[in-house]
C-alpha positions as a Python dict, from the first residue, in 0.01 Angstrom:
ca = {
    (1, 'M'): (0, 0, 0),
    (2, 'S'): (129, 161, 293),
    (3, 'L'): (-78, 302, 565),
    (4, 'K'): (83, 634, 632),
    (5, 'I'): (59, 746, 979),
    (6, 'V'): (162, 1141, 1117),
    (7, 'V'): (184, 1121, 1480),
    (8, 'T'): (144, 1536, 1567),
    (9, 'V'): (339, 1580, 1926),
    (10, 'K'): (462, 1887, 2130),
    (11, 'Y'): (776, 1892, 2381),
    (12, 'V'): (650, 2084, 2668),
    (13, 'P'): (743, 2222, 2985),
    (14, 'D'): (766, 1990, 3274),
    (15, 'A'): (476, 2032, 3460),
    (16, 'T'): (630, 1947, 3859),
    (17, 'G'): (913, 2208, 3706),
    (18, 'D'): (884, 2574, 3836),
    (19, 'R'): (737, 2779, 3531),
    (20, 'H'): (661, 3106, 3495),
    (21, 'F'): (631, 3346, 3196),
    (22, 'A'): (921, 3526, 2986),
    (23, 'D'): (951, 3848, 2943),
    (24, 'D'): (750, 3879, 2646),
    (25, 'L'): (453, 3706, 2795),
    (26, 'T'): (555, 3365, 2628),
    (27, 'V'): (597, 3084, 2814),
    (28, 'D'): (984, 3058, 2955),
    (29, 'R'): (1145, 2772, 2809),
    (30, 'D'): (1489, 2813, 2914),
    (31, 'D'): (1458, 2733, 3310),
    (32, 'V'): (1245, 2441, 3302),
    (33, 'D'): (1351, 2087, 3172),
    (34, 'G'): (1108, 1980, 2874),
    (35, 'L'): (949, 1664, 2760),
    (36, 'L'): (686, 1464, 2547),
    (37, 'S'): (339, 1581, 2616),
    (38, 'E'): (240, 1299, 2859),
    (39, 'L'): (-139, 1348, 2666),
    (40, 'D'): (60, 1242, 2321),
    (41, 'E'): (238, 941, 2422),
    (42, 'Y'): (-174, 861, 2390),
    (43, 'A'): (-172, 953, 2046),
    (44, 'V'): (154, 754, 1948),
    (45, 'E'): (-3, 427, 2159),
    (46, 'Q'): (-265, 421, 1941),
    (47, 'A'): (-58, 486, 1642),
    (48, 'L'): (150, 180, 1670),
    (49, 'Q'): (-176, -32, 1771),
    (50, 'I'): (-337, 51, 1407),
    (51, 'A'): (3, -17, 1275),
    (52, 'G'): (40, -331, 1427),
    (53, 'A'): (-276, -498, 1308),
    (54, 'A'): (-239, -332, 939),
    (55, 'D'): (-74, -508, 679),
    (56, 'D'): (188, -251, 621),
    (57, 'A'): (227, 78, 764),
    (58, 'E'): (449, 353, 865),
    (59, 'I'): (424, 647, 1133),
    (60, 'T'): (600, 951, 1082),
    (61, 'V'): (591, 1166, 1438),
    (62, 'L'): (616, 1540, 1387),
    (63, 'T'): (662, 1819, 1599),
    (64, 'V'): (698, 2224, 1630),
    (65, 'G'): (940, 2381, 1869),
    (66, 'P'): (1275, 2482, 1934),
    (67, 'E'): (1584, 2240, 1925),
    (68, 'G'): (1512, 2067, 2239),
    (69, 'A'): (1176, 1934, 2128),
    (70, 'K'): (1383, 1683, 1910),
    (71, 'D'): (1385, 1491, 2291),
    (72, 'A'): (1026, 1449, 2237),
    (73, 'L'): (1083, 1270, 1869),
    (74, 'R'): (1308, 1061, 2065),
    (75, 'K'): (1073, 974, 2287),
    (76, 'A'): (830, 885, 2035),
    (77, 'L'): (1066, 688, 1821),
    (78, 'S'): (1142, 509, 2152),
    (79, 'M'): (859, 390, 2182),
    (80, 'G'): (851, 250, 1770),
    (81, 'A'): (731, 492, 1573),
    (82, 'D'): (941, 485, 1250),
    (83, 'K'): (1086, 816, 1185),
    (84, 'A'): (1049, 1240, 1265),
    (85, 'I'): (1041, 1567, 1132),
    (86, 'H'): (1111, 1889, 1370),
    (87, 'V'): (977, 2186, 1257),
    (88, 'E'): (1228, 2474, 1413),
    (89, 'D'): (1265, 2810, 1308),
    (90, 'D'): (1341, 3119, 1487),
    (91, 'D'): (1050, 3317, 1360),
    (92, 'L'): (774, 3058, 1525),
    (93, 'H'): (846, 3179, 1829),
    (94, 'G'): (497, 3270, 2013),
    (95, 'T'): (353, 3152, 1790),
    (96, 'D'): (-20, 3070, 1915),
    (97, 'A'): (-240, 2759, 1804),
    (98, 'I'): (-348, 2910, 1459),
    (99, 'G'): (-68, 2963, 1355),
    (100, 'T'): (74, 2594, 1516),
    (101, 'S'): (-229, 2479, 1311),
    (102, 'L'): (-100, 2645, 975),
    (103, 'V'): (264, 2513, 1044),
    (104, 'L'): (136, 2164, 1156),
    (105, 'A'): (-109, 2115, 798),
    (106, 'K'): (195, 2240, 586),
    (107, 'A'): (415, 1976, 737),
    (108, 'I'): (139, 1676, 693),
    (109, 'E'): (104, 1747, 329),
    (110, 'K'): (463, 1773, 269),
    (111, 'A'): (553, 1436, 444),
    (112, 'G'): (192, 1266, 292),
    (113, 'F'): (-51, 1100, 505),
    (114, 'D'): (-345, 908, 543),
    (115, 'L'): (-439, 952, 922),
    (116, 'V'): (-314, 1199, 1166),
    (117, 'I'): (-343, 1123, 1504),
    (118, 'S'): (-308, 1390, 1792),
    (119, 'G'): (-334, 1416, 2183),
    (120, 'M'): (-642, 1547, 2301),
    (121, 'A'): (-466, 1825, 2387),
    (122, 'S'): (-126, 1980, 2498),
    (123, 'T'): (-52, 1948, 2870),
    (124, 'D'): (74, 2348, 2891),
    (125, 'G'): (-184, 2537, 2639),
    (126, 'T'): (-471, 2292, 2715),
    (127, 'A'): (-711, 2400, 2467),
    (128, 'G'): (-749, 2105, 2281),
    (129, 'V'): (-830, 2300, 1970),
    (130, 'V'): (-513, 2198, 1720),
    (131, 'P'): (-635, 1880, 1529),
    (132, 'A'): (-968, 2074, 1446),
    (133, 'L'): (-804, 2305, 1312),
    (134, 'V'): (-554, 2067, 1138),
    (135, 'A'): (-803, 1885, 1031),
    (136, 'E'): (-976, 2215, 848),
    (137, 'R'): (-679, 2304, 706),
    (138, 'L'): (-636, 1987, 460),
    (139, 'G'): (-968, 2006, 400),
    (140, 'V'): (-1032, 1661, 569),
    (141, 'P'): (-1291, 1474, 851),
    (142, 'Q'): (-1201, 1489, 1225),
    (143, 'V'): (-1308, 1232, 1451),
    (144, 'T'): (-1208, 1386, 1772),
    (145, 'L'): (-1152, 1279, 2124),
    (146, 'L'): (-1199, 899, 2122),
    (147, 'S'): (-1160, 633, 2360),
    (148, 'E'): (-1114, 409, 2116),
    (149, 'V'): (-1007, 423, 1755),
    (150, 'S'): (-940, 135, 1471),
    (151, 'V'): (-889, 171, 1084),
    (152, 'D'): (-1013, -72, 883),
    (153, 'D'): (-1052, -103, 474),
    (154, 'G'): (-1008, 317, 414),
    (155, 'V'): (-1158, 390, 724),
    (156, 'V'): (-1119, 506, 1070),
    (157, 'R'): (-1345, 399, 1340),
    (158, 'G'): (-1375, 486, 1733),
    (159, 'R'): (-1633, 537, 2038),
    (160, 'R'): (-1616, 876, 2214),
    (161, 'D'): (-1728, 913, 2576),
    (162, 'G'): (-1953, 1170, 2655),
    (163, 'D'): (-2123, 1244, 3027),
    (164, 'A'): (-2424, 1116, 2893),
    (165, 'A'): (-2348, 883, 2633),
    (166, 'S'): (-2156, 686, 2354),
    (167, 'E'): (-2123, 761, 2054),
    (168, 'Q'): (-1960, 555, 1772),
    (169, 'L'): (-1833, 724, 1494),
    (170, 'E'): (-1686, 633, 1145),
    (171, 'A'): (-1472, 860, 885),
    (172, 'S'): (-1373, 758, 559),
    (173, 'L'): (-971, 819, 483),
    (174, 'P'): (-742, 1044, 461),
    (175, 'A'): (-885, 1185, 836),
    (176, 'V'): (-713, 1374, 1142),
    (177, 'V'): (-811, 1180, 1506),
    (178, 'S'): (-792, 1279, 1872),
    (179, 'V'): (-746, 1011, 2126),
    (180, 'T'): (-847, 1120, 2481),
    (181, 'D'): (-615, 941, 2782),
    (182, 'Q'): (-884, 684, 2840),
    (183, 'S'): (-802, 548, 2457),
    (184, 'G'): (-495, 239, 2677),
    (185, 'E'): (-160, 336, 2831),
    (186, 'A'): (128, 399, 2644),
    (187, 'R'): (396, 204, 2657),
    (188, 'Y'): (735, 208, 2791),
    (189, 'P'): (991, 234, 2558),
    (190, 'S'): (1199, -111, 2637),
    (191, 'F'): (1594, -67, 2624),
    (192, 'K'): (1572, -183, 2257),
    (193, 'G'): (1380, 57, 2175),
    (194, 'I'): (1604, 329, 2319),
    (195, 'M'): (1887, 250, 2113),
    (196, 'A'): (1737, 208, 1766),
    (197, 'A'): (1606, 568, 1800),
    (198, 'K'): (1887, 692, 1817),
    (199, 'K'): (1961, 510, 1456),
    (200, 'K'): (1630, 604, 1332),
    (201, 'P'): (1596, 924, 1074),
    (202, 'V'): (1515, 1282, 1202),
    (203, 'E'): (1467, 1596, 935),
    (204, 'S'): (1470, 1921, 1016),
    (205, 'W'): (1256, 2138, 834),
    (206, 'D'): (1184, 2573, 821),
    (207, 'L'): (896, 2788, 748),
    (208, 'S'): (1116, 2838, 349),
    (209, 'D'): (1068, 2437, 357),
    (210, 'L'): (722, 2513, 379),
    (211, 'D'): (641, 2844, 184),
    (212, 'I'): (557, 3009, 493),
    (213, 'E'): (606, 3351, 573),
    (214, 'A'): (737, 3443, 922),
    (215, 'E'): (418, 3721, 923),
    (216, 'E'): (146, 3466, 938),
    (217, 'V'): (293, 3257, 1253),
    (218, 'G'): (533, 3450, 1572),
    (219, 'L'): (372, 3673, 1819),
    (220, 'D'): (305, 3903, 1547),
    (221, 'G'): (126, 3675, 1325),
    (222, 'A'): (-71, 3533, 1650),
    (223, 'W'): (-473, 3599, 1718),
    (224, 'T'): (-433, 3572, 2071),
    (225, 'K'): (-205, 3660, 2326),
    (226, 'V'): (-136, 3729, 2700),
    (227, 'D'): (-167, 4056, 2755),
    (228, 'S'): (-74, 4067, 3155),
    (229, 'A'): (27, 3829, 3388),
    (230, 'T'): (48, 3810, 3784),
    (231, 'A'): (236, 3556, 3954),
    (232, 'R'): (50, 3330, 4217),
    (233, 'P'): (107, 3445, 4564),
    (234, 'A'): (287, 3261, 4794),
    (235, 'R'): (59, 2984, 5019),
    (236, 'T'): (-29, 3138, 5346),
    (237, 'A'): (-103, 2932, 5617),
    (238, 'G'): (-421, 2749, 5653),
    (239, 'T'): (-676, 2757, 5971),
    (240, 'V'): (-643, 2575, 6257),
    (241, 'V'): (-954, 2475, 6400),
    (242, 'R'): (-907, 2271, 6749),
    (243, 'D'): (-1149, 2075, 6853),
    (244, 'E'): (-1194, 2103, 7256),
    (245, 'G'): (-1607, 2064, 7247),
    (246, 'E'): (-1697, 2339, 6937),
    (247, 'G'): (-1482, 2208, 6662),
    (248, 'G'): (-1784, 2147, 6474),
    (249, 'R'): (-1952, 2435, 6490),
    (250, 'Q'): (-1613, 2602, 6428),
    (251, 'L'): (-1558, 2406, 6089),
    (252, 'A'): (-1910, 2457, 5988),
    (253, 'E'): (-1861, 2859, 6017),
    (254, 'F'): (-1541, 2822, 5843),
    (255, 'L'): (-1658, 2693, 5531),
    (256, 'A'): (-2012, 2877, 5522),
    (257, 'S'): (-1752, 3255, 5543),
    (258, 'Q'): (-1616, 3076, 5209),
    (259, 'K'): (-1909, 2982, 5069),
    (260, 'F'): (-1803, 2606, 5051),
    (261, 'I'): (-2144, 2538, 5215),
}
């Protein structure tokens, strides 16, 4: 029986761009380039390694986002995933982590799965809670923040590294796991992979396909919202300490005044 792996990925604003909020205090995605969240590339990589070690496996990448999110899916497909699902609906605008977990869980159930793999967090929201929320909605075990992961005989096993110790964890499939940026470098898409990705299937679903009401998602259905935002002040010139015999004392006084020492 084929091992069905679903990898959840996110299309995020480029962290090197000039990011800011729109008038409704959601992230303005129109004025900055988007890309596949770097932390999700590790999830795709681990899915590919698990599939490579299995007798038969199929990898589906899943994203929830605007039209541009197809670029994130194409990147994952060019890395080696087999097919993709894009959930796009105007009513999803402003959806928070809880609403996103609902959409993902419904889509994962519709697609069918044995194992769900996610990155440890997205590089824009950085909440890191969606994998756990998805597992709760699916009613399956969660094994999160893994630095190492493998699947054998219907069991997913992994290592979670903490500040004081490392834990060896396991769960019976079906299950949800998330992997950290210590799980192994993600591969670069080859030219062959990029060309092959253009022919791989990408399904498009909306809320009606998942039996989700508009009121359950979007800004109106969000449990968390941004109430206000203030632009970061422009960087000012720093303090210059010129060493004319008293540089050390001046530096110490400055550090002490800023409570650094």
